[in-house]
mmCIF file of C-alpha atoms (C1' of nucleotides) in Angstrom:
data_model
loop_
_atom_site.group_PDB
_atom_site.id
_atom_site.type_symbol
_atom_site.label_atom_id
_atom_site.label_comp_id
_atom_site.label_asym_id
_atom_site.label_seq_id
_atom_site.Cartn_x
_atom_site.Cartn_y
_atom_site.Cartn_z
ATOM 1 C CA MET A 1 10.925 87.057 0.902
ATOM 2 C CA ASN A 2 7.980 88.993 -0.428
ATOM 3 C CA ASN A 3 6.167 91.195 2.056
ATOM 4 C CA LEU A 4 2.795 91.021 0.340
ATOM 5 C CA THR A 5 2.864 87.247 0.149
ATOM 6 C CA SER A 6 4.114 86.703 3.658
ATOM 7 C CA ARG A 7 1.534 89.104 5.057
ATOM 8 C CA SER A 8 -1.310 87.328 3.335
ATOM 9 C CA THR A 9 -0.221 83.882 4.540
ATOM 10 C CA ALA A 10 1.257 84.710 7.942
ATOM 11 C CA ALA A 11 0.139 82.642 10.904
ATOM 12 C CA GLY A 12 -1.981 84.247 13.569
ATOM 13 C CA GLN A 13 -5.632 84.729 14.299
ATOM 14 C CA GLY A 14 -7.744 84.948 11.150
ATOM 15 C CA CYS A 15 -5.655 83.658 8.337
ATOM 16 C CA ARG A 16 -8.249 82.703 5.774
ATOM 17 C CA ALA A 17 -5.996 82.974 2.751
ATOM 18 C CA ALA A 18 -3.511 80.390 3.972
ATOM 19 C CA ALA A 19 -6.292 78.006 4.911
ATOM 20 C CA ALA A 20 -7.922 78.401 1.504
ATOM 21 C CA ASP A 21 -4.560 77.856 -0.190
ATOM 22 C CA ARG A 22 -4.063 74.673 1.746
ATOM 23 C CA LEU A 23 -7.524 73.397 0.784
ATOM 24 C CA ARG A 24 -6.777 74.079 -2.878
ATOM 25 C CA HIS A 25 -3.392 72.429 -2.503
ATOM 26 C CA PHE A 26 -5.105 69.210 -1.477
ATOM 27 C CA GLY A 27 -7.592 69.513 -4.298
ATOM 28 C CA VAL A 28 -10.733 70.231 -2.300
ATOM 29 C CA SER A 29 -13.084 73.056 -3.116
ATOM 30 C CA VAL A 30 -13.068 76.093 -0.871
ATOM 31 C CA THR A 31 -16.173 76.744 1.225
ATOM 32 C CA ARG A 32 -16.828 78.766 4.340
ATOM 33 C CA PRO A 33 -16.949 75.906 6.884
ATOM 34 C CA ARG A 34 -13.917 74.248 5.353
ATOM 35 C CA VAL A 35 -11.866 77.422 5.573
ATOM 36 C CA ALA A 36 -12.939 77.957 9.168
ATOM 37 C CA ILE A 37 -12.041 74.380 10.092
ATOM 38 C CA MET A 38 -8.719 74.410 8.259
ATOM 39 C CA GLU A 39 -7.855 77.746 9.809
ATOM 40 C CA TYR A 40 -8.526 76.327 13.253
ATOM 41 C CA LEU A 41 -6.337 73.311 12.566
ATOM 42 C CA MET A 42 -3.484 75.447 11.271
ATOM 43 C CA GLU A 43 -3.529 77.738 14.275
ATOM 44 C CA HIS A 44 -3.994 75.180 17.032
ATOM 45 C CA HIS A 45 -1.293 72.589 16.981
ATOM 46 C CA VAL A 46 -3.025 70.250 19.352
ATOM 47 C CA HIS A 47 -4.841 67.090 18.277
ATOM 48 C CA PRO A 48 -8.404 68.298 18.666
ATOM 49 C CA THR A 49 -11.528 66.190 18.762
ATOM 50 C CA VAL A 50 -14.461 66.988 16.487
ATOM 51 C CA GLU A 51 -16.245 68.370 19.511
ATOM 52 C CA GLN A 52 -13.365 70.718 20.298
ATOM 53 C CA VAL A 53 -13.249 72.059 16.754
ATOM 54 C CA TYR A 54 -16.996 72.451 16.727
ATOM 55 C CA SER A 55 -17.278 74.263 20.025
ATOM 56 C CA ALA A 56 -14.284 76.481 19.293
ATOM 57 C CA LEU A 57 -15.781 77.692 16.013
ATOM 58 C CA SER A 58 -19.407 77.713 17.073
ATOM 59 C CA PRO A 59 -19.425 81.160 18.755
ATOM 60 C CA GLU A 60 -18.315 83.044 15.635
ATOM 61 C CA TYR A 61 -20.044 80.648 13.245
ATOM 62 C CA PRO A 62 -23.287 79.638 14.952
ATOM 63 C CA SER A 63 -24.784 77.809 11.993
ATOM 64 C CA LEU A 64 -21.869 75.395 11.770
ATOM 65 C CA SER A 65 -23.038 71.863 12.411
ATOM 66 C CA ARG A 66 -21.219 68.960 13.965
ATOM 67 C CA THR A 67 -22.073 66.864 10.935
ATOM 68 C CA THR A 68 -20.132 69.279 8.747
ATOM 69 C CA VAL A 69 -17.096 68.971 10.966
ATOM 70 C CA TYR A 70 -17.320 65.173 10.758
ATOM 71 C CA ASN A 71 -17.816 65.228 6.994
ATOM 72 C CA THR A 72 -14.991 67.673 6.480
ATOM 73 C CA MET A 73 -12.606 65.621 8.582
ATOM 74 C CA LYS A 74 -13.386 62.442 6.714
ATOM 75 C CA MET A 75 -12.926 64.216 3.407
ATOM 76 C CA LEU A 76 -9.695 65.915 4.417
ATOM 77 C CA ALA A 77 -8.390 62.551 5.565
ATOM 78 C CA GLU A 78 -9.236 60.987 2.202
ATOM 79 C CA HIS A 79 -7.312 63.771 0.483
ATOM 80 C CA GLY A 80 -4.332 63.286 2.778
ATOM 81 C CA ALA A 81 -4.683 66.703 4.398
ATOM 82 C CA VAL A 82 -5.151 65.320 7.913
ATOM 83 C CA THR A 83 -4.775 62.016 9.728
ATOM 84 C CA LEU A 84 -7.510 60.682 11.972
ATOM 85 C CA LEU A 85 -6.209 59.165 15.194
ATOM 86 C CA THR A 86 -8.116 56.376 16.942
ATOM 87 C CA ILE A 87 -5.895 56.235 19.993
ATOM 88 C CA ASP A 88 -8.379 57.477 22.560
ATOM 89 C CA ASP A 89 -11.234 54.993 22.703
ATOM 90 C CA ARG A 90 -13.627 57.773 23.634
ATOM 91 C CA ASN A 91 -13.332 59.760 20.435
ATOM 92 C CA LEU A 92 -11.430 60.622 17.318
ATOM 93 C CA ASN A 93 -8.487 63.021 17.317
ATOM 94 C CA ILE A 94 -7.471 65.050 14.313
ATOM 95 C CA ASP A 95 -3.840 65.500 13.332
ATOM 96 C CA GLU A 96 -3.129 68.192 10.771
ATOM 97 C CA ASN A 97 0.572 67.424 10.778
ATOM 98 C CA THR A 98 0.828 64.850 8.009
ATOM 99 C CA THR A 99 4.570 64.337 8.207
ATOM 100 C CA PRO A 100 5.081 60.898 9.745
ATOM 101 C CA HIS A 101 5.642 60.959 13.491
ATOM 102 C CA ALA A 102 4.740 58.993 16.593
ATOM 103 C CA HIS A 103 2.427 59.975 19.456
ATOM 104 C CA LEU A 104 2.243 59.767 23.193
ATOM 105 C CA TYR A 105 -1.233 59.358 24.591
ATOM 106 C CA CYS A 106 -1.387 60.431 28.214
ATOM 107 C CA THR A 107 -3.853 58.293 30.138
ATOM 108 C CA ARG A 108 -4.142 60.996 32.785
ATOM 109 C CA CYS A 109 -4.879 64.181 30.816
ATOM 110 C CA HIS A 110 -5.920 62.423 27.579
ATOM 111 C CA ARG A 111 -3.778 64.778 25.537
ATOM 112 C CA ILE A 112 -1.663 63.574 22.646
ATOM 113 C CA HIS A 113 1.947 64.684 22.254
ATOM 114 C CA ASP A 114 4.146 64.351 19.189
ATOM 115 C CA LEU A 115 7.287 62.231 19.237
ATOM 116 C CA PRO A 116 9.671 61.070 16.514
ATOM 117 C CA LEU A 117 9.058 57.712 14.815
ATOM 118 C CA GLN A 118 11.148 54.790 16.040
ATOM 119 C CA GLY A 119 12.605 52.231 13.685
ATOM 120 C CA VAL A 120 10.797 53.472 10.592
ATOM 121 C CA SER A 121 12.144 56.344 8.529
ATOM 122 C CA PRO A 122 9.618 59.133 7.969
ATOM 123 C CA LEU A 123 10.345 58.799 4.277
ATOM 124 C CA GLN A 124 9.373 55.137 4.206
ATOM 125 C CA ALA A 125 6.250 55.889 6.207
ATOM 126 C CA SER A 126 5.219 58.513 3.635
ATOM 127 C CA TYR A 127 4.633 56.076 0.822
ATOM 128 C CA ALA A 128 2.696 52.870 0.415
ATOM 129 C CA PHE A 129 4.760 49.690 0.451
ATOM 130 C CA THR A 130 4.319 45.952 0.658
ATOM 131 C CA LEU A 131 5.013 43.859 3.732
ATOM 132 C CA ASP A 132 4.489 40.128 3.849
ATOM 133 C CA GLY A 133 2.100 40.411 0.904
ATOM 134 C CA HIS A 134 -0.003 43.080 2.585
ATOM 135 C CA LEU A 135 -0.349 46.566 1.110
ATOM 136 C CA ILE A 136 0.665 49.087 3.772
ATOM 137 C CA GLN A 137 -0.785 52.551 3.328
ATOM 138 C CA GLN A 138 -0.320 54.134 6.736
ATOM 139 C CA VAL A 139 2.094 53.551 9.599
ATOM 140 C CA HIS A 140 0.795 54.331 13.070
ATOM 141 C CA GLN A 141 2.994 54.328 16.123
ATOM 142 C CA TYR A 142 2.037 55.485 19.562
ATOM 143 C CA TYR A 143 2.793 55.062 23.209
ATOM 144 C CA LYS A 144 0.439 54.975 26.165
ATOM 145 C CA GLY A 145 1.654 56.350 29.425
ATOM 146 C CA VAL A 146 1.832 59.473 31.552
ATOM 147 C CA CYS A 147 3.209 62.642 29.991
ATOM 148 C CA ARG A 148 5.955 64.731 31.528
ATOM 149 C CA GLU A 149 3.594 67.434 32.734
ATOM 150 C CA CYS A 150 1.241 64.972 34.403
ATOM 151 C CA GLN A 151 4.060 63.214 36.209
ATOM 152 C CA THR A 152 4.981 66.384 38.051
ATOM 153 C CA ASP A 153 1.308 67.189 38.546
ATOM 154 C CA LEU A 154 0.705 63.767 40.091
ATOM 155 C CA ASN A 155 2.331 64.953 43.295
ATOM 156 C CA LYS A 156 0.154 68.035 43.398
ATOM 157 C CA GLU A 157 -3.521 67.357 42.952
ATOM 158 C CA PRO A 158 -5.606 64.747 41.167
ATOM 159 C CA LEU A 159 -6.895 65.607 37.721
ATOM 160 C CA LEU A 160 -10.528 66.542 38.037
ATOM 161 C CA THR A 161 -11.851 66.728 34.510
ATOM 162 C CA ASN A 162 -12.235 63.604 32.482
ATOM 163 C CA LYS A 163 -12.281 65.619 29.303
ATOM 164 C CA GLN A 164 -9.206 67.661 28.489
ATOM 165 C CA MET B 1 5.561 15.286 29.095
ATOM 166 C CA ASN B 2 2.856 14.148 31.452
ATOM 167 C CA ASN B 3 -0.235 12.697 29.862
ATOM 168 C CA LEU B 4 -2.590 13.684 32.620
ATOM 169 C CA THR B 5 -1.356 17.267 32.627
ATOM 170 C CA SER B 6 -1.287 17.684 28.908
ATOM 171 C CA ARG B 7 -4.751 16.191 28.535
ATOM 172 C CA SER B 8 -6.207 18.601 31.074
ATOM 173 C CA THR B 9 -4.624 21.678 29.525
ATOM 174 C CA ALA B 10 -4.643 20.750 25.842
ATOM 175 C CA ALA B 11 -6.078 23.220 23.365
ATOM 176 C CA GLY B 12 -9.357 22.343 21.728
ATOM 177 C CA GLN B 13 -13.010 22.877 22.438
ATOM 178 C CA GLY B 14 -13.799 23.128 26.121
ATOM 179 C CA CYS B 15 -10.602 23.705 27.972
ATOM 180 C CA ARG B 16 -11.812 25.145 31.233
ATOM 181 C CA ALA B 17 -8.828 24.141 33.325
ATOM 182 C CA ALA B 18 -6.301 26.018 31.215
ATOM 183 C CA ALA B 19 -8.508 29.094 31.158
ATOM 184 C CA ALA B 20 -8.893 28.988 34.931
ATOM 185 C CA ASP B 21 -5.152 28.548 35.334
ATOM 186 C CA ARG B 22 -4.527 31.575 33.210
ATOM 187 C CA LEU B 23 -6.961 33.678 35.218
ATOM 188 C CA ARG B 24 -5.235 32.648 38.450
ATOM 189 C CA HIS B 25 -1.874 33.363 36.866
ATOM 190 C CA PHE B 26 -2.919 36.969 36.321
ATOM 191 C CA GLY B 27 -4.271 37.208 39.826
ATOM 192 C CA VAL B 28 -7.973 37.431 39.060
ATOM 193 C CA SER B 29 -10.565 35.288 40.764
ATOM 194 C CA VAL B 30 -12.123 32.467 38.797
ATOM 195 C CA THR B 31 -15.791 32.761 37.925
ATOM 196 C CA ARG B 32 -18.010 31.152 35.310
ATOM 197 C CA PRO B 33 -18.204 34.062 32.846
ATOM 198 C CA ARG B 34 -14.496 34.767 33.165
ATOM 199 C CA VAL B 35 -13.597 31.177 32.420
ATOM 200 C CA ALA B 36 -15.940 31.121 29.428
ATOM 201 C CA ILE B 37 -14.477 34.364 28.077
ATOM 202 C CA MET B 38 -10.869 33.381 28.681
ATOM 203 C CA GLU B 39 -11.509 29.990 27.102
ATOM 204 C CA TYR B 40 -12.912 31.699 24.023
ATOM 205 C CA LEU B 41 -9.906 34.005 23.772
ATOM 206 C CA MET B 42 -7.460 31.118 24.139
ATOM 207 C CA GLU B 43 -9.144 29.055 21.445
ATOM 208 C CA HIS B 44 -9.823 31.780 18.879
ATOM 209 C CA HIS B 45 -6.666 33.531 17.875
ATOM 210 C CA VAL B 46 -8.417 36.354 16.126
ATOM 211 C CA HIS B 47 -8.831 39.834 17.593
ATOM 212 C CA PRO B 48 -12.489 39.651 18.493
ATOM 213 C CA THR B 49 -14.789 42.498 19.380
ATOM 214 C CA VAL B 50 -16.863 42.405 22.557
ATOM 215 C CA GLU B 51 -19.881 41.687 20.387
ATOM 216 C CA GLN B 52 -18.166 38.705 18.780
ATOM 217 C CA VAL B 53 -17.217 37.223 22.118
ATOM 218 C CA TYR B 54 -20.692 37.837 23.463
ATOM 219 C CA SER B 55 -22.557 36.332 20.549
ATOM 220 C CA ALA B 56 -20.202 33.355 20.313
ATOM 221 C CA LEU B 57 -20.757 32.431 23.965
ATOM 222 C CA SER B 58 -24.392 33.436 24.196
ATOM 223 C CA PRO B 59 -25.881 30.193 22.797
ATOM 224 C CA GLU B 60 -24.325 27.928 25.416
ATOM 225 C CA TYR B 61 -24.428 30.575 28.143
ATOM 226 C CA PRO B 62 -27.670 32.476 27.619
ATOM 227 C CA SER B 63 -27.527 34.507 30.817
ATOM 228 C CA LEU B 64 -24.169 36.052 29.900
ATOM 229 C CA SER B 65 -24.504 39.778 29.534
ATOM 230 C CA ARG B 66 -22.626 42.186 27.336
ATOM 231 C CA THR B 67 -21.813 44.284 30.381
ATOM 232 C CA THR B 68 -19.955 41.350 31.883
ATOM 233 C CA VAL B 69 -17.892 40.952 28.735
ATOM 234 C CA TYR B 70 -17.025 44.646 28.817
ATOM 235 C CA ASN B 71 -16.172 44.564 32.530
ATOM 236 C CA THR B 72 -14.124 41.417 32.160
ATOM 237 C CA MET B 73 -12.146 42.867 29.280
ATOM 238 C CA LYS B 74 -11.360 46.046 31.128
ATOM 239 C CA MET B 75 -10.303 44.054 34.166
ATOM 240 C CA LEU B 76 -8.180 41.608 32.190
ATOM 241 C CA ALA B 77 -6.499 44.559 30.498
ATOM 242 C CA GLU B 78 -5.694 46.143 33.862
ATOM 243 C CA HIS B 79 -4.112 42.869 34.958
ATOM 244 C CA GLY B 80 -2.094 42.647 31.758
ATOM 245 C CA ALA B 81 -3.866 39.529 30.537
ATOM 246 C CA VAL B 82 -5.119 41.146 27.330
ATOM 247 C CA THR B 83 -4.508 44.311 25.342
ATOM 248 C CA LEU B 84 -7.377 46.428 24.090
ATOM 249 C CA LEU B 85 -6.893 47.669 20.550
ATOM 250 C CA THR B 86 -8.460 50.952 19.427
ATOM 251 C CA ILE B 87 -7.459 50.634 15.807
ATOM 252 C CA ASP B 88 -10.894 50.225 14.281
ATOM 253 C CA ASP B 89 -12.856 53.384 15.004
ATOM 254 C CA ARG B 90 -16.067 51.394 15.079
ATOM 255 C CA ASN B 91 -15.266 49.239 18.096
ATOM 256 C CA LEU B 92 -12.701 47.759 20.403
ATOM 257 C CA ASN B 93 -10.703 44.667 19.509
ATOM 258 C CA ILE B 94 -9.303 42.309 22.106
ATOM 259 C CA ASP B 95 -5.818 40.857 21.810
ATOM 260 C CA GLU B 96 -5.030 37.971 24.113
ATOM 261 C CA ASN B 97 -1.484 37.711 22.810
ATOM 262 C CA THR B 98 0.349 39.968 25.200
ATOM 263 C CA THR B 99 3.801 39.460 23.734
ATOM 264 C CA PRO B 100 4.668 42.721 21.957
ATOM 265 C CA HIS B 101 3.881 42.688 18.246
ATOM 266 C CA ALA B 102 2.553 44.983 15.541
ATOM 267 C CA HIS B 103 -0.762 44.780 13.681
ATOM 268 C CA LEU B 104 -2.132 45.198 10.219
ATOM 269 C CA TYR B 105 -5.644 46.609 10.069
ATOM 270 C CA CYS B 106 -7.274 45.784 6.761
ATOM 271 C CA THR B 107 -9.577 48.588 5.684
ATOM 272 C CA ARG B 108 -11.461 46.194 3.426
ATOM 273 C CA CYS B 109 -12.320 43.222 5.674
ATOM 274 C CA HIS B 110 -11.691 45.045 8.990
ATOM 275 C CA ARG B 111 -9.698 42.103 10.294
ATOM 276 C CA ILE B 112 -6.503 42.565 12.253
ATOM 277 C CA HIS B 113 -3.412 40.514 11.438
ATOM 278 C CA ASP B 114 -0.294 40.094 13.554
ATOM 279 C CA LEU B 115 3.077 41.302 12.350
ATOM 280 C CA PRO B 116 6.472 41.651 14.042
ATOM 281 C CA LEU B 117 7.390 44.947 15.691
ATOM 282 C CA GLN B 118 9.659 47.280 13.720
ATOM 283 C CA GLY B 119 12.474 49.222 15.300
ATOM 284 C CA VAL B 120 11.565 48.370 18.880
ATOM 285 C CA SER B 121 12.681 45.155 20.489
ATOM 286 C CA PRO B 122 9.855 43.113 21.999
ATOM 287 C CA LEU B 123 11.852 43.057 25.206
ATOM 288 C CA GLN B 124 11.982 46.845 25.425
ATOM 289 C CA ALA B 125 8.281 47.052 24.645
ATOM 290 C CA SER B 126 7.511 44.675 27.520
ATOM 291 C CA TYR B 127 8.589 47.047 30.231
ATOM 292 C CA ALA B 128 7.831 50.627 31.141
ATOM 293 C CA PHE B 129 10.521 53.138 30.263
ATOM 294 C CA THR B 130 11.074 56.863 30.046
ATOM 295 C CA LEU B 131 11.238 58.830 26.812
ATOM 296 C CA ASP B 132 11.745 62.566 26.710
ATOM 297 C CA GLY B 133 10.509 62.801 30.284
ATOM 298 C CA HIS B 134 7.308 60.868 29.547
ATOM 299 C CA LEU B 135 6.568 57.546 31.227
ATOM 300 C CA ILE B 136 5.891 54.964 28.512
ATOM 301 C CA GLN B 137 3.807 52.004 29.594
ATOM 302 C CA GLN B 138 2.654 50.519 26.281
ATOM 303 C CA VAL B 139 4.016 50.579 22.750
ATOM 304 C CA HIS B 140 1.445 50.353 19.968
ATOM 305 C CA GLN B 141 2.401 49.909 16.357
ATOM 306 C CA TYR B 142 0.046 49.226 13.504
ATOM 307 C CA TYR B 143 -0.381 49.595 9.794
ATOM 308 C CA LYS B 144 -3.472 50.457 7.817
ATOM 309 C CA GLY B 145 -3.835 48.952 4.392
ATOM 310 C CA VAL B 146 -5.227 46.007 2.484
ATOM 311 C CA CYS B 147 -4.325 42.519 3.636
ATOM 312 C CA ARG B 148 -2.934 39.840 1.354
ATOM 313 C CA GLU B 149 -6.210 37.936 1.148
ATOM 314 C CA CYS B 150 -8.234 41.020 0.259
ATOM 315 C CA GLN B 151 -5.798 42.058 -2.450
ATOM 316 C CA THR B 152 -6.438 38.876 -4.388
ATOM 317 C CA ASP B 153 -10.138 39.135 -3.566
ATOM 318 C CA LEU B 154 -10.234 42.670 -4.965
ATOM 319 C CA ASN B 155 -10.143 41.283 -8.491
ATOM 320 C CA LYS B 156 -12.992 38.916 -7.730
ATOM 321 C CA GLU B 157 -15.992 40.521 -6.124
ATOM 322 C CA PRO B 158 -16.547 43.510 -3.853
ATOM 323 C CA LEU B 159 -16.811 42.842 -0.154
ATOM 324 C CA LEU B 160 -20.454 42.979 0.815
ATOM 325 C CA THR B 161 -20.500 42.956 4.595
ATOM 326 C CA ASN B 162 -19.327 45.940 6.525
ATOM 327 C CA LYS B 163 -18.842 43.829 9.606
ATOM 328 C CA GLN B 164 -16.292 41.062 9.473
ATOM 329 C "C1'" DA C 1 -24.468 90.184 -13.216
ATOM 330 C "C1'" DC C 2 -28.136 86.250 -13.686
ATOM 331 C "C1'" DT C 3 -29.844 81.549 -13.988
ATOM 332 C "C1'" DT C 4 -29.254 76.968 -13.780
ATOM 333 C "C1'" DT C 5 -27.119 72.986 -11.951
ATOM 334 C "C1'" DA C 6 -24.292 70.544 -8.872
ATOM 335 C "C1'" DT C 7 -22.330 70.463 -4.550
ATOM 336 C "C1'" DT C 8 -22.344 71.323 0.225
ATOM 337 C "C1'" DT C 9 -24.346 72.362 4.614
ATOM 338 C "C1'" DT C 10 -27.701 71.983 8.110
ATOM 339 C "C1'" DG C 11 -30.298 70.243 12.120
ATOM 340 C "C1'" DG C 12 -32.787 66.870 13.829
ATOM 341 C "C1'" DA C 13 -33.578 62.174 14.179
ATOM 342 C "C1'" DA C 14 -31.510 57.492 14.220
ATOM 343 C "C1'" DT C 15 -27.976 54.225 15.313
ATOM 344 C "C1'" DA C 16 -24.775 51.681 17.875
ATOM 345 C "C1'" DA C 17 -21.094 51.127 21.175
ATOM 346 C "C1'" DT C 18 -20.268 51.653 25.786
ATOM 347 C "C1'" DT C 19 -21.304 52.787 30.679
ATOM 348 C "C1'" DG C 20 -24.183 53.185 34.971
ATOM 349 C "C1'" DT C 21 -27.161 51.122 38.338
ATOM 350 C "C1'" DA C 22 -29.446 48.497 41.629
ATOM 351 C "C1'" DA C 23 -31.149 43.980 42.383
ATOM 352 C "C1'" DA C 24 -30.004 39.120 42.118
ATOM 353 C "C1'" DT C 25 -26.579 35.638 42.091
ATOM 354 C "C1'" DT C 26 -22.338 33.453 42.970
ATOM 355 C "C1'" DT C 27 -17.991 32.817 45.293
ATOM 356 C "C1'" DC C 28 -15.249 32.033 49.160
ATOM 357 C "C1'" DC C 29 -14.432 31.375 53.804
ATOM 358 C "C1'" DT C 30 -15.592 29.354 58.250
ATOM 359 C "C1'" DA D 1 -24.618 24.914 55.404
ATOM 360 C "C1'" DG D 2 -24.456 30.168 56.354
ATOM 361 C "C1'" DG D 3 -23.224 34.781 55.504
ATOM 362 C "C1'" DA D 4 -20.260 38.597 53.989
ATOM 363 C "C1'" DA D 5 -18.104 40.272 49.938
ATOM 364 C "C1'" DA D 6 -17.507 40.262 45.262
ATOM 365 C "C1'" DT D 7 -19.537 39.544 40.806
ATOM 366 C "C1'" DT D 8 -23.077 39.285 37.366
ATOM 367 C "C1'" DT D 9 -27.237 40.576 35.280
ATOM 368 C "C1'" DA D 10 -30.814 43.166 32.766
ATOM 369 C "C1'" DC D 11 -32.127 47.276 31.566
ATOM 370 C "C1'" DA D 12 -31.819 52.095 31.257
ATOM 371 C "C1'" DA D 13 -28.898 56.002 30.092
ATOM 372 C "C1'" DT D 14 -25.332 58.163 27.748
ATOM 373 C "C1'" DT D 15 -22.578 59.640 24.029
ATOM 374 C "C1'" DA D 16 -20.063 59.641 19.708
ATOM 375 C "C1'" DT D 17 -21.078 59.183 15.147
ATOM 376 C "C1'" DT D 18 -24.009 58.598 11.006
ATOM 377 C "C1'" DC D 19 -28.160 59.200 8.224
ATOM 378 C "C1'" DC D 20 -31.288 61.927 5.806
ATOM 379 C "C1'" DA D 21 -33.964 65.182 3.260
ATOM 380 C "C1'" DA D 22 -34.552 70.041 2.901
ATOM 381 C "C1'" DA D 23 -32.197 74.528 2.535
ATOM 382 C "C1'" DA D 24 -28.252 77.105 1.336
ATOM 383 C "C1'" DT D 25 -24.250 77.925 -1.193
ATOM 384 C "C1'" DA D 26 -20.855 77.487 -4.850
ATOM 385 C "C1'" DA D 27 -19.735 76.734 -9.723
ATOM 386 C "C1'" DA D 28 -20.454 77.044 -14.532
ATOM 387 C "C1'" DG D 29 -22.296 78.977 -18.413
ATOM 388 C "C1'" DT D 30 -24.607 82.871 -20.776
#
DNA sequence: ACTTTATTTTGGAATAATTGTAAATTTCCT
DNA sequence: AGGAAATTTACAATTATTCCAAAATAAAGT
C-alpha cells in the first residue's frame, strides 16, 4: 500500500533491507555475511547447496568463508528460518521456503522441485505433535525420480555435468 | 510346513542359505561377502550404516573391505533389494525392508524407527507413477524428532555418545 | 563519538565418509 | 582342473563438513 515501504522491501537484485528484516524477524542479529546470504536465498528460489551460495556471493564479497555459510545455515535452521534438506547424498540443500511442502529430487539433474504435501495437512506439519509416543518436530516428504524437464531432455542428449 | 526347509531357512545366527536365496531372488550373483552382508541385514532389523555392517562382520571375516560393503549396498539398491536412506546428514543408513513405510529419525540417539506411511498407500508407493509430469520412482517419508525411548531418557541423563 | 566487551567471521588445517584404481582373488562354465 | 569374466581387496584420493584460534566486527555503555 505504502510506496516507501514497498520500495524498501521490494524483491530484485540488492534488497538488503528485506533480508535484514527477515533476520530480525527470526531473532538473529544482523551482520554483513548474514544479510548477503539471506538476500541470496530470498532472490533465488532454488534449493542451493552451501557451495552454490558461497560461490555466488564470493565475487562481490571475497572475504566470505565457506565456514560462515555453514555456520549461518545451521543457525538459521535452528531459528526456523530455513530447512536443511538431506535428500542428495552428496551434499546439503537449503530450503528458505519454510511452509510445509514436499520435494521431487531428480536423479538426472540433481535439482529439487517443490510439490504439495500428500496426506498431511501443511498446518499439521507446521507444529510439533506426538505419534506413537514419539515427539515429531519436522515432517519430510520427498520423491525420487526424473523431473519433467529431464524426461524430455532424455531423448535429446545425455546430461554431461554431474553437478547442477 | 516342511522341517528340512524351515530348518535351512530359519532366522537366527548363521543363515547363509536364506541370504543366498534372497540374493538370487533379486538377480545378483552369490559371493561370500554378499552372503555375509545380506545375512547381517536379514538378522539385524536396524537401519545400519556401512560402518556398522563392516565392523560387525570384520571379526569373523577379516579380509572384508569397506569398499565392498559400499559397492554391495549400491548394487543391492539398484536391484531393489535395499533402500538407502539419506536422513542422517552424517552417513547413509541401509534399510533392508523394502515394503514402503515411513521413518522416525531421532535427533538424540540418531536411530531410525519404522512407522506406517501417511497419506500414500503402500501399494501406490511400490510402483513408479507420474505426478505433475514428473516420473516418481521412490516415495520417501520421514519425521525428525525425539523417539519414545529418548523422551523418557531425557529426564535421566544426557546422551554421551554422538554415534549410536 | 569512543572504549570496552561479547559476538561473529575468517582461513587454514583436520576429520571422516565415500569413491577410484589396479592388482589379486574368486566365481562360473566347460 | 583350466581359463575368462566378474568381484574383491587394500590403499590412495577426493570431497563435504567441522574444528580452531586469531582477527574483525557488532553491541552496549559512557
